[in-house]
PDB file of C-alpha atoms and ligand atoms in Angstrom:
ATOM      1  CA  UNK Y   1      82.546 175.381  66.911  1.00 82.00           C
ATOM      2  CA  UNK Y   2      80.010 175.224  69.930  1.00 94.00           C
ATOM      3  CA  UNK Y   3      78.108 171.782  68.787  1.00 97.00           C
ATOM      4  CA  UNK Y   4      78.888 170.035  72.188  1.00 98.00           C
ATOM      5  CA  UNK Y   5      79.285 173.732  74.409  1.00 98.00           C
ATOM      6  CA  UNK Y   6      79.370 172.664  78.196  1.00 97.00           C
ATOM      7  CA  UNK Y   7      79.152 168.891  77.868  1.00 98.00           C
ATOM      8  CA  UNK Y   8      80.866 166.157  79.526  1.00 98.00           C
ATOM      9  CA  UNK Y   9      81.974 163.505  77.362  1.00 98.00           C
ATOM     10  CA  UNK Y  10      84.413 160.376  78.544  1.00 99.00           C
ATOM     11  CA  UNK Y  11      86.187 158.063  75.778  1.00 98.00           C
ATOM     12  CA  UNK Y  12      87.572 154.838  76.043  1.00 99.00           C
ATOM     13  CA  UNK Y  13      90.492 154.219  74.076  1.00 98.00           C
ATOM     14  CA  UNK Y  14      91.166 157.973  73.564  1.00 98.00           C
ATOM     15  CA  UNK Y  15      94.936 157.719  73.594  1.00 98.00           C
ATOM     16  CA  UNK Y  16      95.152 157.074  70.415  1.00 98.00           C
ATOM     17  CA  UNK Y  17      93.988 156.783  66.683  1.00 98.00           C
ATOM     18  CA  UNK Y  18      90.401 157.129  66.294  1.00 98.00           C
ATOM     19  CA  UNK Y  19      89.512 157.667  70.170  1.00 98.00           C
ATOM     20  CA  UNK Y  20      92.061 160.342  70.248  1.00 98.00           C
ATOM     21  CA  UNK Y  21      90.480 162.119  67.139  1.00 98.00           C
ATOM     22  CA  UNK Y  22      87.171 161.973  68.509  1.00 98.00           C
ATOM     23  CA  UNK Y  23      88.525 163.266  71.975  1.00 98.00           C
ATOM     24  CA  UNK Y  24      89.986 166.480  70.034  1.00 98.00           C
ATOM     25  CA  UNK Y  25      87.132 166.961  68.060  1.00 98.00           C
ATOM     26  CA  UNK Y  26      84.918 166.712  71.210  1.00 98.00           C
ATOM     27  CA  UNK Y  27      87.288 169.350  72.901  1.00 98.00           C
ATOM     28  CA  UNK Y  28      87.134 171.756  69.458  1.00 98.00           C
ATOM     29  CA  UNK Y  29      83.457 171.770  69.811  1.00 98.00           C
ATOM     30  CA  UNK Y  30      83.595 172.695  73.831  1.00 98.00           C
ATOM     31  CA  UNK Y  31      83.294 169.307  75.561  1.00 98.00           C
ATOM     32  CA  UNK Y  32      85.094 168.655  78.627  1.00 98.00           C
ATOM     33  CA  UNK Y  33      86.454 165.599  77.795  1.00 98.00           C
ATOM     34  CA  UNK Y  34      87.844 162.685  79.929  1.00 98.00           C
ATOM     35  CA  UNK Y  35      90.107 160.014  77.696  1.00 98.00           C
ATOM     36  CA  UNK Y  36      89.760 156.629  80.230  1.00 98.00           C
ATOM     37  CA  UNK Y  37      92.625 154.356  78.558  1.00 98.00           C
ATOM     38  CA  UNK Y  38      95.119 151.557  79.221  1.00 98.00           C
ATOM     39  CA  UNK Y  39      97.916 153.028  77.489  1.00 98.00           C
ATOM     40  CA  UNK Y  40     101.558 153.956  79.264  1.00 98.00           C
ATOM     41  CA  UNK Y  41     101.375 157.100  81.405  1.00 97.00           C
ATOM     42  CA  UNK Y  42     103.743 159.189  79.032  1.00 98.00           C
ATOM     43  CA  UNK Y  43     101.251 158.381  76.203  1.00 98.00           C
ATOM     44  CA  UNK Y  44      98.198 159.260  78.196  1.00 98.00           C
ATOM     45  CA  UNK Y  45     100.033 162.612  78.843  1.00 98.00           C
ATOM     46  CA  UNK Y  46     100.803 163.460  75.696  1.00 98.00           C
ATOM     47  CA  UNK Y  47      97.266 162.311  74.118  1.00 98.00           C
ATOM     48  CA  UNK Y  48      95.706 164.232  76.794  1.00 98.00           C
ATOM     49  CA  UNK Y  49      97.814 167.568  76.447  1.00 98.00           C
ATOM     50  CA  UNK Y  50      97.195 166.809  72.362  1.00 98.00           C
ATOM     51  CA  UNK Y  51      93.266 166.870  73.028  1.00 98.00           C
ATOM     52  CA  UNK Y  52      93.114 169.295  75.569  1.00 98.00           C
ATOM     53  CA  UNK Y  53      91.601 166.705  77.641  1.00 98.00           C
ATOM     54  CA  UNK Y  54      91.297 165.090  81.315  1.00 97.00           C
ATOM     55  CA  UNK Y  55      93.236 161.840  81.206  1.00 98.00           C
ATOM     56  CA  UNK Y  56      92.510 158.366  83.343  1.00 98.00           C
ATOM     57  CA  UNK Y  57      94.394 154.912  83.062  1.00 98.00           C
ATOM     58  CA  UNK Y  58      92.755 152.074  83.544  1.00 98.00           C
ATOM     59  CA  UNK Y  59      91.707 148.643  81.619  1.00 98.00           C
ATOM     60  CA  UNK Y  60      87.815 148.609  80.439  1.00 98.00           C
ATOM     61  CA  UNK Y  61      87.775 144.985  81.171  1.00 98.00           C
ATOM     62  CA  UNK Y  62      88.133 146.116  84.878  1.00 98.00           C
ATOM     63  CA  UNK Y  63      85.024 146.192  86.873  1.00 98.00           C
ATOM     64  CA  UNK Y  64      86.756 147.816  90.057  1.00 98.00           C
ATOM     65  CA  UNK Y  65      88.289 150.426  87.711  1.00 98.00           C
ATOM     66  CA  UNK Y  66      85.350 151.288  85.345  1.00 98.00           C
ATOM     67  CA  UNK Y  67      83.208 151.796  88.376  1.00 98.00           C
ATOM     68  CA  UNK Y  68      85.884 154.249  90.529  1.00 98.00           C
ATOM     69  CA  UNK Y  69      86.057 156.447  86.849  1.00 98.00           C
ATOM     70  CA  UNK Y  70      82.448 156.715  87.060  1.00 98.00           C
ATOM     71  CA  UNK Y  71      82.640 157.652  90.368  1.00 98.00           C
ATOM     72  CA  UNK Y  72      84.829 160.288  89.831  1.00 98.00           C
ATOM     73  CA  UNK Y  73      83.153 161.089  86.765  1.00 98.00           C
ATOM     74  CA  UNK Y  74      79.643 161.859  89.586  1.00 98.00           C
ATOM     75  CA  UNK Y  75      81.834 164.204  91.258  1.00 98.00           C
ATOM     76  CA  UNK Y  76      82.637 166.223  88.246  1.00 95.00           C
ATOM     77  CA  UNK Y  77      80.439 167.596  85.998  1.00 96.00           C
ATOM     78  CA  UNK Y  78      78.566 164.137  85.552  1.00 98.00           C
ATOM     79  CA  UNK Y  79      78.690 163.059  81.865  1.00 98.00           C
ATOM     80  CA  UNK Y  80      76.586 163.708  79.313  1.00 98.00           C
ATOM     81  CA  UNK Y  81      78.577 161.576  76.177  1.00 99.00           C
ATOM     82  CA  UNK Y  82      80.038 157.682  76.043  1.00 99.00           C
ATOM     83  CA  UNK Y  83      81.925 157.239  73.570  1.00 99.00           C
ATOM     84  CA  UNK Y  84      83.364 153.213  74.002  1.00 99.00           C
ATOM     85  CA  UNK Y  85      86.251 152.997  71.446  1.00 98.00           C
ATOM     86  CA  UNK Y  86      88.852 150.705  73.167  1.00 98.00           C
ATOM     87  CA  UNK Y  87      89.107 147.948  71.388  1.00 98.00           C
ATOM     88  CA  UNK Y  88      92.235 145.531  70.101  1.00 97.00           C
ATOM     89  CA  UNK Y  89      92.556 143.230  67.134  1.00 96.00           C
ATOM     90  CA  UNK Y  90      94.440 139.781  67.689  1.00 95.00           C
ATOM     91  CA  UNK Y  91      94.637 138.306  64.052  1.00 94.00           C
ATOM     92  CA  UNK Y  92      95.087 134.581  63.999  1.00 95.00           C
ATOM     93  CA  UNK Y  93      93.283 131.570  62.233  1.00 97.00           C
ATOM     94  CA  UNK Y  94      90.626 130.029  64.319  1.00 98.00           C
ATOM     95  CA  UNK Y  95      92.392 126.862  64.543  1.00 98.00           C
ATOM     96  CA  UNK Y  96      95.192 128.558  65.868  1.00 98.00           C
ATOM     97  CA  UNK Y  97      93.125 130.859  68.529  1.00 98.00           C
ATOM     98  CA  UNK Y  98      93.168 130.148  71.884  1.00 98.00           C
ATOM     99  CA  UNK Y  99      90.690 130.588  74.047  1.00 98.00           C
ATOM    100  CA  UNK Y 100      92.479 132.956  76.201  1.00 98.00           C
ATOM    101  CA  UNK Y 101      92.596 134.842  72.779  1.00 98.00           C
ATOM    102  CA  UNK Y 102      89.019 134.584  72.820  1.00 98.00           C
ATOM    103  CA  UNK Y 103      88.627 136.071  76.414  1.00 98.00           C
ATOM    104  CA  UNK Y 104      91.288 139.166  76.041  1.00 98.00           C
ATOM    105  CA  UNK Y 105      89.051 140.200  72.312  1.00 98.00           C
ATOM    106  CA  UNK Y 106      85.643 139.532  74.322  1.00 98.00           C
ATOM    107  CA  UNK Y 107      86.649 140.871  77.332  1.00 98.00           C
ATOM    108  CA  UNK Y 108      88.266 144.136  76.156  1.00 98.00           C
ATOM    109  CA  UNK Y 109      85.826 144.714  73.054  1.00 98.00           C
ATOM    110  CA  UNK Y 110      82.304 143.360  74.402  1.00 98.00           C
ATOM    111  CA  UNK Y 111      82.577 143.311  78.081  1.00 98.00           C
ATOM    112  CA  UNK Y 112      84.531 146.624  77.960  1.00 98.00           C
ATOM    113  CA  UNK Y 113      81.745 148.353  76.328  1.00 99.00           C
ATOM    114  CA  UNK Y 114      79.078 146.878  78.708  1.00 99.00           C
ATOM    115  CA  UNK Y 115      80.809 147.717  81.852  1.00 99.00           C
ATOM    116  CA  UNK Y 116      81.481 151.438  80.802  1.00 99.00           C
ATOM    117  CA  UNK Y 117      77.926 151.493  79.012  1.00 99.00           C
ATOM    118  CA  UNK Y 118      76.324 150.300  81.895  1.00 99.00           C
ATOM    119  CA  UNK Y 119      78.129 152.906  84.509  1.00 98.00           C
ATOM    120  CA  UNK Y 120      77.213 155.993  82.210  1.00 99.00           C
ATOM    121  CA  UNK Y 121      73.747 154.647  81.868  1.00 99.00           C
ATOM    122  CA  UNK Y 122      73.219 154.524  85.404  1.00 98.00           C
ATOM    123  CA  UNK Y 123      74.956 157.603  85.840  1.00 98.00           C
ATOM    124  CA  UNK Y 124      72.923 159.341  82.969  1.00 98.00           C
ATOM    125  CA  UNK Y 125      69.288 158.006  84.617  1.00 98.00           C
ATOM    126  CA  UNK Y 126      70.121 159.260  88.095  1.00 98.00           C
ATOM    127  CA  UNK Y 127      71.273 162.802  86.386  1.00 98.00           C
ATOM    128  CA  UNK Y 128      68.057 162.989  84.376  1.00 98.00           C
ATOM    129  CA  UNK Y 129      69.116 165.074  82.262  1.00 98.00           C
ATOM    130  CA  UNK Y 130      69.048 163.180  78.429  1.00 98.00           C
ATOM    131  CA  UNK Y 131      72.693 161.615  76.848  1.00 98.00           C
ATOM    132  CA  UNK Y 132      74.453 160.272  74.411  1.00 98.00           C
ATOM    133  CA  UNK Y 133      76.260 156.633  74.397  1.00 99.00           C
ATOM    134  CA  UNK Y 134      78.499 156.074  71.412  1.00 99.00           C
ATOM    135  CA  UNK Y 135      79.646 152.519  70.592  1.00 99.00           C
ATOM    136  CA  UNK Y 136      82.608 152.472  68.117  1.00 99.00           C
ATOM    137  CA  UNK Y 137      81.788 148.687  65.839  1.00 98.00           C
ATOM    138  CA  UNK Y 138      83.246 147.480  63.050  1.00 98.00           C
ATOM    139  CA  UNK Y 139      82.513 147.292  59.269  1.00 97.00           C
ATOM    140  CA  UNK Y 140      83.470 143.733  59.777  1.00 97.00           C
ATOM    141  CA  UNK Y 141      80.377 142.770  62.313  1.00 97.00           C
ATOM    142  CA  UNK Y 142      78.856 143.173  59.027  1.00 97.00           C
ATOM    143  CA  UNK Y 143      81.266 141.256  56.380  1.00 96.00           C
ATOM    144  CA  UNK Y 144      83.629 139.089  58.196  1.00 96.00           C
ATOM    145  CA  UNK Y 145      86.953 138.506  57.990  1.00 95.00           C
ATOM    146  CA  UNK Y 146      88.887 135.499  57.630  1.00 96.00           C
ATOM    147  CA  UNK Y 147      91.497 135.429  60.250  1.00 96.00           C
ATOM    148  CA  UNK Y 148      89.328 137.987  62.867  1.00 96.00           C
ATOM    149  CA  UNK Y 149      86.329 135.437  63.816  1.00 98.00           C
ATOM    150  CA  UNK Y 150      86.198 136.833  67.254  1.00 98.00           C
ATOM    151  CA  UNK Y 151      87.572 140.378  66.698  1.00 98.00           C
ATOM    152  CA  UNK Y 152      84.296 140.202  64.121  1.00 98.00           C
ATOM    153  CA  UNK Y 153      82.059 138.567  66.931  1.00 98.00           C
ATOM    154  CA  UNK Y 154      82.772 140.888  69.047  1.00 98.00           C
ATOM    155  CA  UNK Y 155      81.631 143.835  67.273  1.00 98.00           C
ATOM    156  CA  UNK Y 156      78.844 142.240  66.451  1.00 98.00           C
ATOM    157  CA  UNK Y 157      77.782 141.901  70.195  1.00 98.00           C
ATOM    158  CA  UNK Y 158      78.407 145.840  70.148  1.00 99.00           C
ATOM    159  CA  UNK Y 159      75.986 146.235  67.360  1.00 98.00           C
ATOM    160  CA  UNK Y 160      73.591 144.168  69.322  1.00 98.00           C
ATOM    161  CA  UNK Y 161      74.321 145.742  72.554  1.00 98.00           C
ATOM    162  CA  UNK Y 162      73.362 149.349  70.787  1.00 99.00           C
ATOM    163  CA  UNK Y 163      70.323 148.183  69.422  1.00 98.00           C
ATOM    164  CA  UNK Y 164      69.093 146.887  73.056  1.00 98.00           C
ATOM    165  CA  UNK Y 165      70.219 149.726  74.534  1.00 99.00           C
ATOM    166  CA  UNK Y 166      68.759 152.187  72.532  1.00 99.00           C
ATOM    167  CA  UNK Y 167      65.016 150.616  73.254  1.00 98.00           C
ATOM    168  CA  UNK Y 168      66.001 150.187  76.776  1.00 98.00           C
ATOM    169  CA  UNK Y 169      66.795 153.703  77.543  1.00 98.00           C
ATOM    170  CA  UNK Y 170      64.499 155.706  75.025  1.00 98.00           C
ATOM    171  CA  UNK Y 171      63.573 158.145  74.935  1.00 98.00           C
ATOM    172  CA  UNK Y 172      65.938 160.424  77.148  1.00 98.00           C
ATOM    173  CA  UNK Y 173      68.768 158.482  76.094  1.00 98.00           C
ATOM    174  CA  UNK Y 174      69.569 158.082  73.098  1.00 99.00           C
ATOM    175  CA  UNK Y 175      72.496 154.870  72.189  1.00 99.00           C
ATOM    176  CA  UNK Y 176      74.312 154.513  68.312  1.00 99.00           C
ATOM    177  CA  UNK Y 177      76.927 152.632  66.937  1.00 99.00           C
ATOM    178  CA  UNK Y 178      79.838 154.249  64.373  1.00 98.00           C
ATOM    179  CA  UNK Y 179      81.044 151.061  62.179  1.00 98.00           C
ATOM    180  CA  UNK Y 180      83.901 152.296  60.260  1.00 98.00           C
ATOM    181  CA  UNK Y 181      85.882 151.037  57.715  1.00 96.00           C
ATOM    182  CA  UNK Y 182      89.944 150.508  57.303  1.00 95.00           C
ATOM    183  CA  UNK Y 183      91.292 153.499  59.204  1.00 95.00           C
ATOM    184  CA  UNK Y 184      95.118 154.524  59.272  1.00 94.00           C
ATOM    185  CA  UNK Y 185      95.686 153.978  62.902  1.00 95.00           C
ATOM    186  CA  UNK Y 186      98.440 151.948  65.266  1.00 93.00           C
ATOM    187  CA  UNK Y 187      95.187 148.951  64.497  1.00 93.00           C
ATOM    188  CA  UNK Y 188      96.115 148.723  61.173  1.00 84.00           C
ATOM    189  CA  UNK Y 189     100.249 149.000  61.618  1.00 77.00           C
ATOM    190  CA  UNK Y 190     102.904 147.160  60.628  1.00 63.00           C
ATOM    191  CA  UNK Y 191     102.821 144.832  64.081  1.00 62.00           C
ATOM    192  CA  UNK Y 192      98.958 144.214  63.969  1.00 67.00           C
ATOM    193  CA  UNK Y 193      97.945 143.370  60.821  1.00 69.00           C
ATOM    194  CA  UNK Y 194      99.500 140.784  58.106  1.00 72.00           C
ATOM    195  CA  UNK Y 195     100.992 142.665  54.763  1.00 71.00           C
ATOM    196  CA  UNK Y 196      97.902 140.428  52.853  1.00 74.00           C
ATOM    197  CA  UNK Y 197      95.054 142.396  55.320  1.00 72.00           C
ATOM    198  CA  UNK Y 198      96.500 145.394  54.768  1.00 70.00           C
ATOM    199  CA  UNK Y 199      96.318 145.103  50.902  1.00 74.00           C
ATOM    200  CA  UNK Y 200      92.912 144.477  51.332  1.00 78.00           C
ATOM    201  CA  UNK Y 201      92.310 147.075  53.155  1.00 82.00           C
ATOM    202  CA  UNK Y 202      92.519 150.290  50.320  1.00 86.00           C
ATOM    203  CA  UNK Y 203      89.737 147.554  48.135  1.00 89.00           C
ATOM    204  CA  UNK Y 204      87.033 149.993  48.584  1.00 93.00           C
ATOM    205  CA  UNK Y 205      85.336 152.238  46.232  1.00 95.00           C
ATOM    206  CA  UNK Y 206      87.132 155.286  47.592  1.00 95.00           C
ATOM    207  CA  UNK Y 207      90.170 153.438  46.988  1.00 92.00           C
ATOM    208  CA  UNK Y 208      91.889 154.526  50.283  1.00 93.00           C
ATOM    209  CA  UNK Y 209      91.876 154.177  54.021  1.00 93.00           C
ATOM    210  CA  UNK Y 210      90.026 155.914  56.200  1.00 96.00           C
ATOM    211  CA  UNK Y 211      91.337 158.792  58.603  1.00 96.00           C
ATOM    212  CA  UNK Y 212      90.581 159.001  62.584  1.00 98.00           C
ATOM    213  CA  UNK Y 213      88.840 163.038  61.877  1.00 98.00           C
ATOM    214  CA  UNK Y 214      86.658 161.306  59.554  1.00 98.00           C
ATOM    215  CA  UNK Y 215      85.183 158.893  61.850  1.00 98.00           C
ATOM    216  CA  UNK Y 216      85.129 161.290  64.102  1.00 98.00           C
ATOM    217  CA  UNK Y 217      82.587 163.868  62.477  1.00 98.00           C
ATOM    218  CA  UNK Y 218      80.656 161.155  62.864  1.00 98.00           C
ATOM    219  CA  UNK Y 219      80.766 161.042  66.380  1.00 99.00           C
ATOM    220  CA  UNK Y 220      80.439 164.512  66.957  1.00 98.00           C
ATOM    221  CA  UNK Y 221      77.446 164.432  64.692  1.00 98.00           C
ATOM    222  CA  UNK Y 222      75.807 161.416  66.873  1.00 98.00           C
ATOM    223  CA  UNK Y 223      76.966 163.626  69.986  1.00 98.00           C
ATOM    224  CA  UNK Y 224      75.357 166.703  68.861  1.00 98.00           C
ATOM    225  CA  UNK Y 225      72.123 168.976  68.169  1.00 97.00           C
ATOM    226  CA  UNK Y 226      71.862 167.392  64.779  1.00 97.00           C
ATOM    227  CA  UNK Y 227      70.846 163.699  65.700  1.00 98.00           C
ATOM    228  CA  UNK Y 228      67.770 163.899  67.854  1.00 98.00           C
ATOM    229  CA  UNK Y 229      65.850 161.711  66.040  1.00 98.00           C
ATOM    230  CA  UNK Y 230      68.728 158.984  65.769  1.00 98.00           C
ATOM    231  CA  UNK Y 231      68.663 156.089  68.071  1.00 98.00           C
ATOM    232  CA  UNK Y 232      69.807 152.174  67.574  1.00 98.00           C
ATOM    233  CA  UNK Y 233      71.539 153.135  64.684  1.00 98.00           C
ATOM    234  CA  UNK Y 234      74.554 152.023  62.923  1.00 98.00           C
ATOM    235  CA  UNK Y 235      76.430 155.100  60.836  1.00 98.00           C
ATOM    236  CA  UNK Y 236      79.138 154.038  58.512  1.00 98.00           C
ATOM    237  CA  UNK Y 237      82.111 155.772  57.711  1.00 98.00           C
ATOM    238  CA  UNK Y 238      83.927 152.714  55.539  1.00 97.00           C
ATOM    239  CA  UNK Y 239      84.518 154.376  52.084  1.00 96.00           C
ATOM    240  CA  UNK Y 240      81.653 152.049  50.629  1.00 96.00           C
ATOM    241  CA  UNK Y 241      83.156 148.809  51.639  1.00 93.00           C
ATOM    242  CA  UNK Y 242      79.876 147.773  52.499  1.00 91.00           C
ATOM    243  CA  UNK Y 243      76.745 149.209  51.764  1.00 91.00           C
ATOM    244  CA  UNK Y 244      73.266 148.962  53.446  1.00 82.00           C
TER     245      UNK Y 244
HETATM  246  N1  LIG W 301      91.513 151.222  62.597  1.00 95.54           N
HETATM  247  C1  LIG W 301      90.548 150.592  61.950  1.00 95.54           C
HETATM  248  O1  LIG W 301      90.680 150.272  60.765  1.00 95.54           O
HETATM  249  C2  LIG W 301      89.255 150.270  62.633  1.00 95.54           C
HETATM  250  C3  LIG W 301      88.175 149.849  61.836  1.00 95.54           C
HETATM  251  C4  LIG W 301      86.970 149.543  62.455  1.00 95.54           C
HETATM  252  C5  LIG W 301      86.835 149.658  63.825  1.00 95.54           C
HETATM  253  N2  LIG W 301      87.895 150.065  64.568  1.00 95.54           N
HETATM  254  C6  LIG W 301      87.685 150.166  66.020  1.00 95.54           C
HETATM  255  O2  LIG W 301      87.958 151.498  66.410  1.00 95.54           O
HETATM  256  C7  LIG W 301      88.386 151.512  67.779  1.00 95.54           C
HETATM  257  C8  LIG W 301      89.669 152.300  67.895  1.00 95.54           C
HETATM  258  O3  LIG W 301      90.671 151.621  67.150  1.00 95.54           O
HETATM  259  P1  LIG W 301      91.968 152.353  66.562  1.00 95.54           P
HETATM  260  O4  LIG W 301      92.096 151.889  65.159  1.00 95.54           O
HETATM  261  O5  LIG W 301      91.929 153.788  66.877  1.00 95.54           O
HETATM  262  O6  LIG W 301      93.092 151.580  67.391  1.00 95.54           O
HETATM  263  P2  LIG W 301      94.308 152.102  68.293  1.00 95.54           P
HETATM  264  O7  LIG W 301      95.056 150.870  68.605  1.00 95.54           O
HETATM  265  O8  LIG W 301      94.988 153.242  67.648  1.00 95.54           O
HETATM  266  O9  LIG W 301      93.566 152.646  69.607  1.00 95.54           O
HETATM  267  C9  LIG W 301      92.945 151.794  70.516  1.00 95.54           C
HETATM  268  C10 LIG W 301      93.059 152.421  71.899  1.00 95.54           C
HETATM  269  O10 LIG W 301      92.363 151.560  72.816  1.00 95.54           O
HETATM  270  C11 LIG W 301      93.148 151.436  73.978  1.00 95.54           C
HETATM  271  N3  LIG W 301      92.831 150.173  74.651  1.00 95.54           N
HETATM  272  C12 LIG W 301      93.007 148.926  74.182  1.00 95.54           C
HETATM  273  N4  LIG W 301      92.646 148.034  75.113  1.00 95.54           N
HETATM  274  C13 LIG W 301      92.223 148.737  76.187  1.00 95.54           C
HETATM  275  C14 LIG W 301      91.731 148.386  77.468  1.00 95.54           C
HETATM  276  N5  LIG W 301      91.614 147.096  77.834  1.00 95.54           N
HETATM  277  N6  LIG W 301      91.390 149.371  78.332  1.00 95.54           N
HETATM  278  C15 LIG W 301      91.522 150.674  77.981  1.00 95.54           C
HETATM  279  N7  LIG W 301      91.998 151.068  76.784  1.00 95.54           N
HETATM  280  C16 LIG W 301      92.341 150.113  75.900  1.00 95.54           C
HETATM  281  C17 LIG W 301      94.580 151.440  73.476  1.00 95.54           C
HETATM  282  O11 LIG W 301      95.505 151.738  74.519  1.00 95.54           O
HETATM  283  C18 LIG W 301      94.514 152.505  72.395  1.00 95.54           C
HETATM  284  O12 LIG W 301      94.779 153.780  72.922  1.00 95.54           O
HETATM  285  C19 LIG W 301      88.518 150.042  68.185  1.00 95.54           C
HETATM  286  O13 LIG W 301      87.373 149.651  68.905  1.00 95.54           O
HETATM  287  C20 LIG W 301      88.586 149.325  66.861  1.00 95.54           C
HETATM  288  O14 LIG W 301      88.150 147.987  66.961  1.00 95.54           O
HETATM  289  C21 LIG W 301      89.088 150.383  64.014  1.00 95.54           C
END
């Protein structure tokens, strides 16, 4: 498995469910990966050591820390693959959601994305030598959710984002969304989501949830030799929840 031989891929939100599959996969296929992730030190570890991976905390909604990984990132080995996957879910009626609510989903899941997008990129033109930014959306940018207005907003701004970035950095870069359905990860647990979501959640025509490996063959297929002719794209792993 040589897809992504010799390439240097970071992932947000690699610590753990879907980011963490896509960081192994990326390492199975010969990436050097870095995971770039908020969670506790003993989980980064572990995640890291599980992937085979470099490991970095820090907060994506942290200009001062986004732009030191990047940094680092110059010094080695550059990058060749963005994957943006951190993301959190706060599930509340709107008339209950506050607008710091509103801030920590925007800020983590929209302005996380452009700050790390925006790095790469800049990283990617000065190497000149082609990449590969990743944007992990949301089935629900499409459908909506009752209960998730901003958690749906916000992945619609990444869907957006993609599409603008893809025309903006053609054709050496090339910029794609993954919008996956229900997936079995901490997300979807016991503390995030209420017992009614999560019943709704198998409703598909698959009739089950999603794992992280399957949205990640996705990724490593938008990563890899296979999608050259792929940009501002949305690829949907969702078990036909939705269907375009
Ligand atoms: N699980 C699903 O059903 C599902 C469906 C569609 C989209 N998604 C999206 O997939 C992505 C991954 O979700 P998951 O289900 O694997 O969740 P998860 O909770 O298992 O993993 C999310 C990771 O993001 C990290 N993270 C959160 N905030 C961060 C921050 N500010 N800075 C750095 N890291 C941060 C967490 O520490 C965690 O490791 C998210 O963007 C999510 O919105 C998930």
């Amino acid at each position: 498995m040589t897809s992504l031989k010799g390439k240097y891929g970071v992932i947000t939100g690699g610590a753990s469910g879907i980011g963490l599959a896509i960081a192994t996969a990326f390492t199975a296929e010969g990436c050097h990966v870095t995971i770039a992730d908020r969670a506790s030190e003993d989980k980064l570890v572990a995640a890291a050591s599980q992937a085979r991976a470099q490991a970095r905390r820090l907060d994506v909604a942290n200009e001062s820390e986004i732009t030191s990984l990047f940094g680092s990132v110059a010094k080695q080995g550059g990058i060749d693959i963005l994957v943006n996957c951190a993301g959190i879910l706060i599930e509340k009626p709107l008339l209950e959601t506050s607008a710091g609510d509103f801030d920590r989903l925007i800020g983590v899941n929209l302005k996380g994305v452009f700050l790390a997008g925006r790095e790469a990129l800049r990283l990617m033109v000065r190497q000149d030598r082609g990449g590969r930014v990743i944007n992990i959306a949301s089935e629900l940018a499409y459908l909506g959710r009752e209960n998730c207005s901003v958690y749906c907003a916000s992945k619609g701004g990444v869907l957006s984002m993609t599409r603008s970035w893809a025309r903006e950095f053609a054709p050496k870069i090339l910029v794609n969304a993954i919008a996956p359905g229900p997936t079995d990860t901490p997300m979807l647990g016991i503390e995030q989501t209420s017992p009614e979501t999560r019943a709704k959640e198998t409703q598909n025509p698959l009739g089950r949830l999603g794992q992280p490996e399957e949205i990640a063959a996705a990724a490593v297929f938008l990563a890899g030799p296979g999608a050259t002719f792929m940009t501002g794209q949305c690829v949907s792993p969702n078990g036909g929840t939705a269907m375009f």
